[in-house]
Amino acid sequence: MADQIVLRNVTKIFTTKTLGDITAVDNFNISVHEGECFSFLGPSGCGKSTTLRMIAGFEDLTNGEIELCGKLVSSSSKKLYIPPEERGLGMVFQAFAVWPHMNVFDNVAFPLKIKKVNKSEIKKRVDEALKHTSLTGLENVYPGELSGGQQQRIALARAIVTNPKVMLLDEPLSNLDPKLRETMRFEIKALQKKFGFTIIFVTHDQSEAMAISDRMMVCDMGKIMQIDTPENLYNKPNSRFVHNFLGESTFINVTVKDSAVYPKGSNQTIGIDIPKGVRGDMVVATRPNEIELAKSAESGGFRTFIQKRIFLTDRTEYLVPVGEQLVKIQTPHRVRFDENESCYVRFVEPIWYPADDEKEQAERNRRQLI
């Protein structure tokens, strides 16, 4: 499978008056395959939108090079920069970016008119784009008369009307209500299947990224943390940050001594296997729905009690003290405990990480100010 988008050692440094030099994108190496939906995921200030803007040509890179569809479009060493309008990309952004003074047809036809495509071809391609975005019959309506979802469909139709090989989507669904967002996810994937373009999808919403992506990149503080399929990222996160960012996570601060694991603030051990070479202060991580909750000591779990019970539509959540921490556990409704009832907690195959790094969190907070 051919690589449609390639980033080699791409770095972007911003100079700010108050914060000095900030490396927003630090030596990114990415290859996105033809026909793939590849998501950039991470918190504010992680570098995902800056990377998308460099691919689009709205930002020039500080170092490295970018290749699109086999053609070099940005290179620091060769002093090469191809402007956005010559990169042949379709783009949809968080703001719908539709022109209120143009009707639906003219909004969608605009990029073709700029390219001086003949009128009959424009009519044919706009009609096709409107058909595939459920806008047929609204050609003469103005955006102000339409819903947010319909306006976002205008932006999608305008992006696909030029038959791009690559689509860049930057938080395209964040202004829509939850139900419509879910519908639009499926519509975007259906459009990709129909037209065969490659998608770069930028979002901070992990469930959205996991639903739409073939592969995902999780980044943090300008660095790539992990690239993999949604399933592998969720089940095999390579860092505490990735574990925490994808899905709900439960972290227990522990101390390993004398071949036993003690949660902070407790003299009672947690019965879990200790990886070779692990000692001192550590963190064990798991998902709240993977923790076993039992009524008897036969499970071999950590003895504690139910501090709070919360009934939700699809599960029950329990908050239980483990040492000095309050741990969230999620169970099916058939697993029933009452508040203040004693229980035993067992952690099944948790993942081990180093103890908290306060400096990392401070830097993460600083970057969100940029």
PDB file of C-alpha atoms in Angstrom, residues 110-274:
ATOM      1  CA  PHE A 110     -16.678  27.977  -5.384  1.00  0.00           C
ATOM      2  CA  PRO A 111     -13.369  26.016  -5.578  1.00  0.00           C
ATOM      3  CA  LEU A 112     -14.256  24.814  -9.094  1.00  0.00           C
ATOM      4  CA  LYS A 113     -14.991  28.362 -10.244  1.00  0.00           C
ATOM      5  CA  ILE A 114     -11.611  29.468  -8.873  1.00  0.00           C
ATOM      6  CA  LYS A 115     -10.012  26.747 -11.030  1.00  0.00           C
ATOM      7  CA  LYS A 116     -12.057  27.968 -14.031  1.00  0.00           C
ATOM      8  CA  VAL A 117     -13.773  24.612 -14.585  1.00  0.00           C
ATOM      9  CA  ASN A 118     -16.453  24.885 -17.303  1.00  0.00           C
ATOM     10  CA  LYS A 119     -20.087  25.370 -16.228  1.00  0.00           C
ATOM     11  CA  SER A 120     -21.409  21.987 -17.336  1.00  0.00           C
ATOM     12  CA  GLU A 121     -18.656  20.162 -15.446  1.00  0.00           C
ATOM     13  CA  ILE A 122     -19.281  22.327 -12.372  1.00  0.00           C
ATOM     14  CA  LYS A 123     -22.988  21.459 -12.467  1.00  0.00           C
ATOM     15  CA  LYS A 124     -22.243  17.752 -12.797  1.00  0.00           C
ATOM     16  CA  ARG A 125     -19.685  17.654  -9.962  1.00  0.00           C
ATOM     17  CA  VAL A 126     -21.679  19.859  -7.589  1.00  0.00           C
ATOM     18  CA  ASP A 127     -24.816  17.753  -8.111  1.00  0.00           C
ATOM     19  CA  GLU A 128     -22.764  14.621  -7.335  1.00  0.00           C
ATOM     20  CA  ALA A 129     -21.268  16.172  -4.182  1.00  0.00           C
ATOM     21  CA  LEU A 130     -24.693  17.348  -2.967  1.00  0.00           C
ATOM     22  CA  LYS A 131     -26.150  13.914  -3.591  1.00  0.00           C
ATOM     23  CA  HIS A 132     -23.530  12.214  -1.435  1.00  0.00           C
ATOM     24  CA  THR A 133     -23.914  14.721   1.409  1.00  0.00           C
ATOM     25  CA  SER A 134     -27.746  14.598   1.495  1.00  0.00           C
ATOM     26  CA  LEU A 135     -28.119  18.193   0.267  1.00  0.00           C
ATOM     27  CA  THR A 136     -29.944  17.565  -3.010  1.00  0.00           C
ATOM     28  CA  GLY A 137     -32.909  19.957  -3.305  1.00  0.00           C
ATOM     29  CA  LEU A 138     -31.255  22.655  -1.176  1.00  0.00           C
ATOM     30  CA  GLU A 139     -29.186  24.194  -3.980  1.00  0.00           C
ATOM     31  CA  ASN A 140     -30.856  27.616  -3.751  1.00  0.00           C
ATOM     32  CA  VAL A 141     -31.079  27.786   0.053  1.00  0.00           C
ATOM     33  CA  TYR A 142     -28.695  30.017   2.012  1.00  0.00           C
ATOM     34  CA  PRO A 143     -26.616  28.637   4.932  1.00  0.00           C
ATOM     35  CA  GLY A 144     -28.377  30.817   7.509  1.00  0.00           C
ATOM     36  CA  GLU A 145     -31.593  28.891   6.849  1.00  0.00           C
ATOM     37  CA  LEU A 146     -29.950  25.519   7.584  1.00  0.00           C
ATOM     38  CA  SER A 147     -29.041  23.576  10.706  1.00  0.00           C
ATOM     39  CA  GLY A 148     -25.483  23.171  11.953  1.00  0.00           C
ATOM     40  CA  GLY A 149     -25.343  19.639  10.576  1.00  0.00           C
ATOM     41  CA  GLN A 150     -26.477  20.783   7.130  1.00  0.00           C
ATOM     42  CA  GLN A 151     -23.903  23.595   7.147  1.00  0.00           C
ATOM     43  CA  GLN A 152     -21.190  21.069   7.978  1.00  0.00           C
ATOM     44  CA  ARG A 153     -22.396  18.960   5.044  1.00  0.00           C
ATOM     45  CA  ILE A 154     -21.903  22.007   2.794  1.00  0.00           C
ATOM     46  CA  ALA A 155     -18.285  22.167   3.947  1.00  0.00           C
ATOM     47  CA  LEU A 156     -17.869  18.436   3.250  1.00  0.00           C
ATOM     48  CA  ALA A 157     -19.456  18.752  -0.201  1.00  0.00           C
ATOM     49  CA  ARG A 158     -17.165  21.672  -1.047  1.00  0.00           C
ATOM     50  CA  ALA A 159     -14.163  19.615   0.028  1.00  0.00           C
ATOM     51  CA  ILE A 160     -15.025  16.537  -2.042  1.00  0.00           C
ATOM     52  CA  VAL A 161     -16.164  18.422  -5.178  1.00  0.00           C
ATOM     53  CA  THR A 162     -12.532  18.890  -6.267  1.00  0.00           C
ATOM     54  CA  ASN A 163     -11.912  15.108  -6.101  1.00  0.00           C
ATOM     55  CA  PRO A 164      -9.002  15.437  -3.643  1.00  0.00           C
ATOM     56  CA  LYS A 165      -6.751  12.507  -2.883  1.00  0.00           C
ATOM     57  CA  VAL A 166      -6.285  13.732   0.686  1.00  0.00           C
ATOM     58  CA  MET A 167      -8.871  15.237   3.072  1.00  0.00           C
ATOM     59  CA  LEU A 168      -7.807  17.195   6.158  1.00  0.00           C
ATOM     60  CA  LEU A 169     -10.465  17.364   8.872  1.00  0.00           C
ATOM     61  CA  ASP A 170      -9.714  19.600  11.877  1.00  0.00           C
ATOM     62  CA  GLU A 171     -12.237  19.084  14.708  1.00  0.00           C
ATOM     63  CA  PRO A 172     -15.014  19.009  12.063  1.00  0.00           C
ATOM     64  CA  LEU A 173     -17.722  17.692  14.394  1.00  0.00           C
ATOM     65  CA  SER A 174     -17.044  19.560  17.636  1.00  0.00           C
ATOM     66  CA  ASN A 175     -19.771  22.174  17.046  1.00  0.00           C
ATOM     67  CA  LEU A 176     -22.486  19.557  16.548  1.00  0.00           C
ATOM     68  CA  ASP A 177     -24.731  17.943  19.152  1.00  0.00           C
ATOM     69  CA  PRO A 178     -23.724  14.412  20.292  1.00  0.00           C
ATOM     70  CA  LYS A 179     -26.336  12.509  18.244  1.00  0.00           C
ATOM     71  CA  LEU A 180     -25.516  14.411  15.052  1.00  0.00           C
ATOM     72  CA  ARG A 181     -21.788  13.939  15.640  1.00  0.00           C
ATOM     73  CA  GLU A 182     -22.310  10.187  15.682  1.00  0.00           C
ATOM     74  CA  THR A 183     -24.314  10.335  12.445  1.00  0.00           C
ATOM     75  CA  MET A 184     -21.678  12.482  10.734  1.00  0.00           C
ATOM     76  CA  ARG A 185     -18.902  10.042  11.682  1.00  0.00           C
ATOM     77  CA  PHE A 186     -20.616   7.324   9.657  1.00  0.00           C
ATOM     78  CA  GLU A 187     -21.256   9.739   6.787  1.00  0.00           C
ATOM     79  CA  ILE A 188     -17.584  10.734   6.617  1.00  0.00           C
ATOM     80  CA  LYS A 189     -16.527   7.075   6.508  1.00  0.00           C
ATOM     81  CA  ALA A 190     -19.135   6.388   3.806  1.00  0.00           C
ATOM     82  CA  LEU A 191     -17.784   9.295   1.738  1.00  0.00           C
ATOM     83  CA  GLN A 192     -14.245   7.974   2.142  1.00  0.00           C
ATOM     84  CA  LYS A 193     -15.341   4.536   0.937  1.00  0.00           C
ATOM     85  CA  LYS A 194     -17.182   6.080  -2.038  1.00  0.00           C
ATOM     86  CA  PHE A 195     -14.418   8.463  -3.185  1.00  0.00           C
ATOM     87  CA  GLY A 196     -11.336   6.615  -1.909  1.00  0.00           C
ATOM     88  CA  PHE A 197      -9.536   9.609  -0.415  1.00  0.00           C
ATOM     89  CA  THR A 198      -7.090   9.498   2.473  1.00  0.00           C
ATOM     90  CA  ILE A 199      -8.185  11.251   5.683  1.00  0.00           C
ATOM     91  CA  ILE A 200      -6.190  13.071   8.334  1.00  0.00           C
ATOM     92  CA  PHE A 201      -8.618  13.607  11.195  1.00  0.00           C
ATOM     93  CA  VAL A 202      -7.636  15.917  14.068  1.00  0.00           C
ATOM     94  CA  THR A 203      -9.602  15.711  17.310  1.00  0.00           C
ATOM     95  CA  HIS A 204      -9.255  15.793  21.093  1.00  0.00           C
ATOM     96  CA  ASP A 205     -12.241  13.429  21.424  1.00  0.00           C
ATOM     97  CA  GLN A 206     -10.878   9.918  21.947  1.00  0.00           C
ATOM     98  CA  SER A 207     -14.179   8.096  21.321  1.00  0.00           C
ATOM     99  CA  GLU A 208     -14.623   9.985  18.042  1.00  0.00           C
ATOM    100  CA  ALA A 209     -11.102   9.101  16.916  1.00  0.00           C
ATOM    101  CA  MET A 210     -11.499   5.436  17.847  1.00  0.00           C
ATOM    102  CA  ALA A 211     -14.793   5.182  15.969  1.00  0.00           C
ATOM    103  CA  ILE A 212     -13.499   6.607  12.691  1.00  0.00           C
ATOM    104  CA  SER A 213      -9.799   5.683  12.521  1.00  0.00           C
ATOM    105  CA  ASP A 214      -7.822   2.879  10.924  1.00  0.00           C
ATOM    106  CA  ARG A 215      -4.772   4.086  12.864  1.00  0.00           C
ATOM    107  CA  MET A 216      -4.203   6.866  15.362  1.00  0.00           C
ATOM    108  CA  MET A 217      -1.310   8.956  16.608  1.00  0.00           C
ATOM    109  CA  VAL A 218      -1.449  10.074  20.219  1.00  0.00           C
ATOM    110  CA  CYS A 219       0.818  13.034  20.877  1.00  0.00           C
ATOM    111  CA  ASP A 220       1.696  15.031  23.969  1.00  0.00           C
ATOM    112  CA  MET A 221       3.794  18.172  24.481  1.00  0.00           C
ATOM    113  CA  GLY A 222       4.943  18.162  20.865  1.00  0.00           C
ATOM    114  CA  LYS A 223       6.066  14.522  20.864  1.00  0.00           C
ATOM    115  CA  ILE A 224       4.597  11.389  19.309  1.00  0.00           C
ATOM    116  CA  MET A 225       3.693   9.063  22.163  1.00  0.00           C
ATOM    117  CA  GLN A 226       2.325   6.109  20.180  1.00  0.00           C
ATOM    118  CA  ILE A 227       0.989   5.214  16.721  1.00  0.00           C
ATOM    119  CA  ASP A 228      -1.180   2.118  16.337  1.00  0.00           C
ATOM    120  CA  THR A 229      -4.681   0.817  15.659  1.00  0.00           C
ATOM    121  CA  PRO A 230      -7.422   2.005  18.050  1.00  0.00           C
ATOM    122  CA  GLU A 231      -7.666  -1.484  19.574  1.00  0.00           C
ATOM    123  CA  ASN A 232      -3.937  -1.769  20.264  1.00  0.00           C
ATOM    124  CA  LEU A 233      -3.710   1.759  21.642  1.00  0.00           C
ATOM    125  CA  TYR A 234      -6.522   0.994  24.068  1.00  0.00           C
ATOM    126  CA  ASN A 235      -5.347  -2.457  25.123  1.00  0.00           C
ATOM    127  CA  LYS A 236      -1.561  -1.934  24.939  1.00  0.00           C
ATOM    128  CA  PRO A 237      -0.830   1.704  25.817  1.00  0.00           C
ATOM    129  CA  ASN A 238       2.933   2.276  26.006  1.00  0.00           C
ATOM    130  CA  SER A 239       2.719   5.039  28.649  1.00  0.00           C
ATOM    131  CA  ARG A 240       0.563   6.250  31.485  1.00  0.00           C
ATOM    132  CA  PHE A 241      -0.378   9.280  29.387  1.00  0.00           C
ATOM    133  CA  VAL A 242      -1.768   7.147  26.529  1.00  0.00           C
ATOM    134  CA  HIS A 243      -3.576   4.883  29.001  1.00  0.00           C
ATOM    135  CA  ASN A 244      -5.213   7.866  30.662  1.00  0.00           C
ATOM    136  CA  PHE A 245      -6.092   9.643  27.432  1.00  0.00           C
ATOM    137  CA  LEU A 246      -7.866   6.698  25.793  1.00  0.00           C
ATOM    138  CA  GLY A 247     -10.875   5.597  27.785  1.00  0.00           C
ATOM    139  CA  GLU A 248     -11.444   5.658  31.517  1.00  0.00           C
ATOM    140  CA  SER A 249      -8.480   4.656  33.646  1.00  0.00           C
ATOM    141  CA  THR A 250      -7.857   3.715  37.238  1.00  0.00           C
ATOM    142  CA  PHE A 251      -4.379   4.375  38.618  1.00  0.00           C
ATOM    143  CA  ILE A 252      -3.185   3.095  42.002  1.00  0.00           C
ATOM    144  CA  ASN A 253      -0.065   4.550  43.594  1.00  0.00           C
ATOM    145  CA  VAL A 254       1.836   1.648  45.140  1.00  0.00           C
ATOM    146  CA  THR A 255       5.135   0.807  46.794  1.00  0.00           C
ATOM    147  CA  VAL A 256       6.922  -2.456  45.985  1.00  0.00           C
ATOM    148  CA  LYS A 257       8.997  -3.830  48.866  1.00  0.00           C
ATOM    149  CA  ASP A 258       9.898  -7.275  50.199  1.00  0.00           C
ATOM    150  CA  SER A 259       8.372  -8.889  47.073  1.00  0.00           C
ATOM    151  CA  ALA A 260       4.936  -7.440  47.870  1.00  0.00           C
ATOM    152  CA  VAL A 261       2.788  -4.582  46.568  1.00  0.00           C
ATOM    153  CA  TYR A 262       1.361  -2.056  49.033  1.00  0.00           C
ATOM    154  CA  PRO A 263      -1.060   0.713  48.040  1.00  0.00           C
ATOM    155  CA  LYS A 264      -0.041   4.084  49.418  1.00  0.00           C
ATOM    156  CA  GLY A 265      -1.378   4.562  52.928  1.00  0.00           C
ATOM    157  CA  SER A 266      -2.015   0.867  53.663  1.00  0.00           C
ATOM    158  CA  ASN A 267      -0.180  -2.041  55.286  1.00  0.00           C
ATOM    159  CA  GLN A 268      -2.373  -4.520  53.400  1.00  0.00           C
ATOM    160  CA  THR A 269      -0.886  -5.983  50.212  1.00  0.00           C
ATOM    161  CA  ILE A 270      -2.430  -6.154  46.757  1.00  0.00           C
ATOM    162  CA  GLY A 271      -2.098  -9.638  45.304  1.00  0.00           C
ATOM    163  CA  ILE A 272      -0.696  -8.942  41.835  1.00  0.00           C
ATOM    164  CA  ASP A 273       2.361 -10.231  40.006  1.00  0.00           C
ATOM    165  CA  ILE A 274       5.417  -7.961  40.144  1.00  0.00           C
TER     166      ILE A 274
END
